[in-house]
GROMACS .gro file of C-alpha atoms in nm:
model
  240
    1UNK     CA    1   0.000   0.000   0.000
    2UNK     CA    2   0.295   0.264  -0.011
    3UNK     CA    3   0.131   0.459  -0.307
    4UNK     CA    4  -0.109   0.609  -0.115
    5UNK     CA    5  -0.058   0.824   0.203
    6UNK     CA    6  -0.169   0.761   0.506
    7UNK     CA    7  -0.453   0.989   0.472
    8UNK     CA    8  -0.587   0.839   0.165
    9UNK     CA    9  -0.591   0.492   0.330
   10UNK     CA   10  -0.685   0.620   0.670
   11UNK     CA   11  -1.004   0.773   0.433
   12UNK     CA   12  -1.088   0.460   0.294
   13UNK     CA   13  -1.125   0.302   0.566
   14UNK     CA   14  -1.300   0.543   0.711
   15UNK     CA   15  -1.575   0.529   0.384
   16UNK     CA   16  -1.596   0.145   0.394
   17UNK     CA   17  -1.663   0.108   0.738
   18UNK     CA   18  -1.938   0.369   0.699
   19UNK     CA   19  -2.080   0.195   0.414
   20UNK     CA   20  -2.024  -0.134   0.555
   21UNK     CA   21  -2.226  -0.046   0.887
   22UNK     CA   22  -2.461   0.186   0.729
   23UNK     CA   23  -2.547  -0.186   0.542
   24UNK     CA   24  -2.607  -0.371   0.793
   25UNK     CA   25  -2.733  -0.162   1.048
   26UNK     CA   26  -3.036  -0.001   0.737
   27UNK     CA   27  -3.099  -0.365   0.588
   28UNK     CA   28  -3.203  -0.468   0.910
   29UNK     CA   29  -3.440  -0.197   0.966
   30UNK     CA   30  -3.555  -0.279   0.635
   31UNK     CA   31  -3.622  -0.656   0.675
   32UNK     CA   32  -3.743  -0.606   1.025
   33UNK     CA   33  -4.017  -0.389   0.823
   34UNK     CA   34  -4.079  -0.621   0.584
   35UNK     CA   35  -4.080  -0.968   0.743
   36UNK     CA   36  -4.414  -0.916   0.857
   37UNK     CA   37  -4.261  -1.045   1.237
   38UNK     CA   38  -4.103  -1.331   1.100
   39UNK     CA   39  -3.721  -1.291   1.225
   40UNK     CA   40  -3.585  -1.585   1.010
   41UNK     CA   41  -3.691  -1.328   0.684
   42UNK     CA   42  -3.531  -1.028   0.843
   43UNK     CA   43  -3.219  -1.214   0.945
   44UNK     CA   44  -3.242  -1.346   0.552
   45UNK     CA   45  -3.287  -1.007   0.465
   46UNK     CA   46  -3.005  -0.849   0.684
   47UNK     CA   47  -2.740  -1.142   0.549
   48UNK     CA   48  -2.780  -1.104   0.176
   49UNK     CA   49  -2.748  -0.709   0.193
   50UNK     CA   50  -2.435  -0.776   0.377
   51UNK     CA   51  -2.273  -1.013   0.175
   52UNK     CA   52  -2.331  -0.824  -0.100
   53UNK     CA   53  -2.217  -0.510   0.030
   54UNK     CA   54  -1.859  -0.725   0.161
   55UNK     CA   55  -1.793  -0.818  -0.190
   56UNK     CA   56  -1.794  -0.445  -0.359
   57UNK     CA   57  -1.642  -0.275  -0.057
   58UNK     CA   58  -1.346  -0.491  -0.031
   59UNK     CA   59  -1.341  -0.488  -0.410
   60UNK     CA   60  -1.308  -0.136  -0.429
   61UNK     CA   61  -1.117  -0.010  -0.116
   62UNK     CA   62  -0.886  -0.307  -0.098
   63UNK     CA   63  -0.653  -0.151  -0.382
   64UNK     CA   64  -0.585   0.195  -0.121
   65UNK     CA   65  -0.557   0.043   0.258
   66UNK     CA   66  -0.608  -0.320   0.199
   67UNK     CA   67  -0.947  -0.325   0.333
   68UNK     CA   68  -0.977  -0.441   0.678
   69UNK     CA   69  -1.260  -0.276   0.810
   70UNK     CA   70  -1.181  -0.465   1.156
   71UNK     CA   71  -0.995  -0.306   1.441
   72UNK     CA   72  -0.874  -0.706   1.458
   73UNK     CA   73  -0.785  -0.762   1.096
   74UNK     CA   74  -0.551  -0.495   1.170
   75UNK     CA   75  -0.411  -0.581   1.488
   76UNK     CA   76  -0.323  -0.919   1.256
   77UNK     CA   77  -0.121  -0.743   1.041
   78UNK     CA   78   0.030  -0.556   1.299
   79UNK     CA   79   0.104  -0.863   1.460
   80UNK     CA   80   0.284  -0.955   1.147
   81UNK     CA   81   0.486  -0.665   1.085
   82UNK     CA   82   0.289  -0.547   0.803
   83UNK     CA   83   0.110  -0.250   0.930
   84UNK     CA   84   0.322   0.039   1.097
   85UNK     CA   85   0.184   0.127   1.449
   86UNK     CA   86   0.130   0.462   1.422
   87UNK     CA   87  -0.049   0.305   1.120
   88UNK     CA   88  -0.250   0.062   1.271
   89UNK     CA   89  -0.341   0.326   1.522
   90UNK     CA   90  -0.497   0.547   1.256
   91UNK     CA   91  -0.686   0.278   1.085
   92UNK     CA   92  -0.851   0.151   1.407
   93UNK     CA   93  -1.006   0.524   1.520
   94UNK     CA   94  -1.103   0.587   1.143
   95UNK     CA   95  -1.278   0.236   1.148
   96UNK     CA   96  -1.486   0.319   1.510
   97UNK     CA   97  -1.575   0.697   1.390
   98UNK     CA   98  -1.676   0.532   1.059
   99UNK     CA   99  -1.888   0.275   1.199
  100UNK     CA  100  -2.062   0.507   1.451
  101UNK     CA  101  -2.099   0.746   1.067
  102UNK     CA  102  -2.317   0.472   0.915
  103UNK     CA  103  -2.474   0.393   1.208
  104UNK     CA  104  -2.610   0.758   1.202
  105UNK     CA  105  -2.626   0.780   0.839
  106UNK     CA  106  -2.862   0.417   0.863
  107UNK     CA  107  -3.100   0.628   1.101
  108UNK     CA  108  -3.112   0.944   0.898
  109UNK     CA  109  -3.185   0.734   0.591
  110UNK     CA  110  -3.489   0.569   0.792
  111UNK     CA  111  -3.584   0.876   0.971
  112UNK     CA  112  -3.538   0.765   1.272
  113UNK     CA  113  -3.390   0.918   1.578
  114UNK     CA  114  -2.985   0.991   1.524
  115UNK     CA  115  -2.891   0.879   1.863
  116UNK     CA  116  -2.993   0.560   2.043
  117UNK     CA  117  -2.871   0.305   2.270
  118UNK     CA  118  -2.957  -0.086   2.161
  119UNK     CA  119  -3.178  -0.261   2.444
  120UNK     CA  120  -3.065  -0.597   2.249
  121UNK     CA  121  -2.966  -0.837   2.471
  122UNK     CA  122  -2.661  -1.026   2.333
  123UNK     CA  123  -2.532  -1.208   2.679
  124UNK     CA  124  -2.415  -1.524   2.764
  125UNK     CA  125  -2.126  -1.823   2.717
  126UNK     CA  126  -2.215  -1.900   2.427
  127UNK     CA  127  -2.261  -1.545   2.257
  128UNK     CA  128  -1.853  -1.521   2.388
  129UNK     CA  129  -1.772  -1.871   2.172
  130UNK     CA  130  -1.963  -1.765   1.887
  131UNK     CA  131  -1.769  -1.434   1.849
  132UNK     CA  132  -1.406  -1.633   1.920
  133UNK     CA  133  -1.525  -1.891   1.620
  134UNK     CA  134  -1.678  -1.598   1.364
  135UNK     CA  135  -1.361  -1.368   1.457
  136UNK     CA  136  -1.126  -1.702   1.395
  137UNK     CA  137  -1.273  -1.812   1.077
  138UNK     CA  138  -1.281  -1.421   0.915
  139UNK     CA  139  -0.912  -1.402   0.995
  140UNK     CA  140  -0.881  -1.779   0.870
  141UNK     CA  141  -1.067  -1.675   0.570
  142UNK     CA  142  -0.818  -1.394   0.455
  143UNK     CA  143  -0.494  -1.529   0.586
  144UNK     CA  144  -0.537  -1.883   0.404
  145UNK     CA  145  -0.734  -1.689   0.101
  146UNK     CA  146  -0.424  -1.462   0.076
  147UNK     CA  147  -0.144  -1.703   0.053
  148UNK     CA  148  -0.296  -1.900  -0.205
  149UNK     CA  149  -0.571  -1.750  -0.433
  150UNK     CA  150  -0.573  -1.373  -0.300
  151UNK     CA  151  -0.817  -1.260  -0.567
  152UNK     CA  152  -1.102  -1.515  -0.430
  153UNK     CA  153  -1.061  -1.248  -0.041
  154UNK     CA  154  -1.388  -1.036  -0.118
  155UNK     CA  155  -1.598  -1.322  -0.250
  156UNK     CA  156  -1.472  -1.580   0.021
  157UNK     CA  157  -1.502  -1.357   0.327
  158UNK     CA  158  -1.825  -1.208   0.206
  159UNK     CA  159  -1.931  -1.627   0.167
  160UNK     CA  160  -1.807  -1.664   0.503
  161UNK     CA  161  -1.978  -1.381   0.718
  162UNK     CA  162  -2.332  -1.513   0.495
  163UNK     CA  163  -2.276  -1.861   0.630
  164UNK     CA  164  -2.172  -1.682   0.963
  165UNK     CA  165  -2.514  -1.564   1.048
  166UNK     CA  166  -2.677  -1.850   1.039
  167UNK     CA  167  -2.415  -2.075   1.205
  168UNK     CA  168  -2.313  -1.844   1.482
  169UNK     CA  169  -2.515  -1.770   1.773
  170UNK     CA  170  -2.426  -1.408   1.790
  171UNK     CA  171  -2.498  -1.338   1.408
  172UNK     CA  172  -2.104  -1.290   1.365
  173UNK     CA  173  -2.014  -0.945   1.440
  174UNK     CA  174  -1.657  -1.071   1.434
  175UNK     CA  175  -1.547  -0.657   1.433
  176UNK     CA  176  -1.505  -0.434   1.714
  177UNK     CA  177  -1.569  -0.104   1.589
  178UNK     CA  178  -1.940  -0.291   1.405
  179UNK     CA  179  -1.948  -0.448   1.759
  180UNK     CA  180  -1.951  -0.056   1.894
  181UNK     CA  181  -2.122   0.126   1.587
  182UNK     CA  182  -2.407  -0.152   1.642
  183UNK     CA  183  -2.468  -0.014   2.055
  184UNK     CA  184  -2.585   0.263   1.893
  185UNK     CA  185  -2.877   0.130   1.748
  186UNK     CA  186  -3.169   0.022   1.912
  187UNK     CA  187  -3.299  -0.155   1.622
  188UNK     CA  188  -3.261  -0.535   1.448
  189UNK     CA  189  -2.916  -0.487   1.444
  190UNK     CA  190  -2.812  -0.365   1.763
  191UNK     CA  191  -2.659  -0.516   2.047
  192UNK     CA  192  -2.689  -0.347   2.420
  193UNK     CA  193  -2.344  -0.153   2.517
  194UNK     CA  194  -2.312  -0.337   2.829
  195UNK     CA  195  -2.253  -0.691   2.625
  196UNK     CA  196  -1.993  -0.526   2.373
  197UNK     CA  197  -1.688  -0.544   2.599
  198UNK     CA  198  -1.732  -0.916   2.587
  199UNK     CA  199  -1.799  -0.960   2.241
  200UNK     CA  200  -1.455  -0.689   2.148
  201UNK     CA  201  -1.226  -0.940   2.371
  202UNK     CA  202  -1.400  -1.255   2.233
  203UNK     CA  203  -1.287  -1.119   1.874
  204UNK     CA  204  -0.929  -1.018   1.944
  205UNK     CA  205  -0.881  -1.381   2.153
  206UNK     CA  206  -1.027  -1.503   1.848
  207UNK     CA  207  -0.823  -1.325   1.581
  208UNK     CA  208  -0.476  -1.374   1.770
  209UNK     CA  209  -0.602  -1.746   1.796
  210UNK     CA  210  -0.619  -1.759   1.391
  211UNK     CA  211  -0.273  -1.544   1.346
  212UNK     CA  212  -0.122  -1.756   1.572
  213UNK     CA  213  -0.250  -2.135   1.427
  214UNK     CA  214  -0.227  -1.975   1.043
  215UNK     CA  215   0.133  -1.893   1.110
  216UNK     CA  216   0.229  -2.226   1.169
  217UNK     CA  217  -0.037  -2.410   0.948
  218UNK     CA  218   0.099  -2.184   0.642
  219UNK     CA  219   0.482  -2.170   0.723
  220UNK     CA  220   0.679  -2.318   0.444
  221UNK     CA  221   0.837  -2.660   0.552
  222UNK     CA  222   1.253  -2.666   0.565
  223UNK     CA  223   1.437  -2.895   0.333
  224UNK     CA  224   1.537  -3.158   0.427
  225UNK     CA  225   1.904  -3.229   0.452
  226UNK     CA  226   2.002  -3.369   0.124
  227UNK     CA  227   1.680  -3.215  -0.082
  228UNK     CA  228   1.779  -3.067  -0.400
  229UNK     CA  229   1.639  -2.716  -0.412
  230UNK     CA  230   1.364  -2.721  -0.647
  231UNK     CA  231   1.384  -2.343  -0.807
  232UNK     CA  232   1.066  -2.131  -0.779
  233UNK     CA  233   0.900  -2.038  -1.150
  234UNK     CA  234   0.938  -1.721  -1.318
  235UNK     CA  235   0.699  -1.491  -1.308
  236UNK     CA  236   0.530  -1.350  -1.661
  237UNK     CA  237   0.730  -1.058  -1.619
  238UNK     CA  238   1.087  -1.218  -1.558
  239UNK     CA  239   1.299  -1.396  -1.822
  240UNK     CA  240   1.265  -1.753  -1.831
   0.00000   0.00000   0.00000
């Protein structure tokens, strides 16, 4: 990413996290109109707009900062050495002021009240696993997804976070600043602000789970002693 400043990444992730919450947080209050009461609909409803929203944002915005989105998807590549911390400190307060932005831009759109508190009770043991196991497979997603078929990212995490819904008992917020941008919102979406500590430290113990196991899962194997080195192809653009 070191053809664009840090302002023009820092702005992207700012806009997709905005657009990404604004998505989820206004498709919900959409298919809660619509289902007629039925929450299996709205929760139908509420996953297809956000797949489909994963797949262009990450599309579009991963070119400029890489697309993360996630407070945790950054602390991964911080982990890694990939993202400066000065860096990764920008991206993470441009990802929680962009998700509170689409939280308020998802009222405005609805005409409801800008500023709310959730009353949506999201408590318990197994809400806490559920976030570890959607915040573990995300990071799986992109971390295996990048060493082998990187272009397949915004289709296969989009894919994932679908099936996420529906297999997690949390819905698979799997993000901290959604996790925050979502308190504010006392609609289908939301989740009460006293249960979002607990789901932020289920999703970093759940992304440092998935940096950690992916490190060693993907780590190239050493030769053994005797091997004969077996040299790499050229690329298009080098010589044969």
């Amino acid at each position: 990413m070191a053809e664009f400043s840090i302002a023009r990444r820092v702005a992207a992730e700012f806009l997709g996290t905005a657009l990404l919450v604004a998505t989820v947080v206004g498709s919900g209050i959409m298919a809660e109109a619509l289902a007629g009461g039925n929450a299996a609909v709205a929760l139908l409803g509420n996953t297809v707009a956000t797949g489909a929203i994963l797949v262009v944002l990450i599309a579009v915005f991963a070119p400029v900062s890489g697309a993360h989105f996630n407070p945790v998807v950054s602390l991964v590549f911080l982990a890694a050495r990939e993202l400066r911390s000065g860096d990764f400190a920008c991206y993470v307060l441009a990802q929680i002021v962009g998700g509170i932005a689409g939280t308020l831009l998802a009222h405005a759109m609805f005409d409801l009240p800008l500023l709310q508190l959730s009353q949506h009770v999201r408590h318990g043991p197994g809400q806490v696993i559920s976030e570890i196991v959607a915040t573990f497979g995300l990071l799986a997603t992109i971390l295996g997804c990048r060493r082998a078929r990187a272009d397949l990212i915004p289709v296969a995490v989009a894919l994932y976070v679908v099936a996420g819904y529906w297999f997690t008992a949390s819905t698979c917020f799997a993000n901290p600043a959604v996790a925050i941008a979502r308190s504010l919102t006392d609609t289908f979406s939301g989740i009460r602000p006293a249960d979002v500590p607990w789901f932020v430290l289920a999703e970093i113990a759940g992304a440092l789970l998935a940096a950690f196991v992916f490190h060693w899962l993907l780590r190239a194997e050493p030769k053994a002693i005797g091997e004969p080195a077996i040299a790499a192809p050229s690329s298009p653009a080098e010589p044969a």
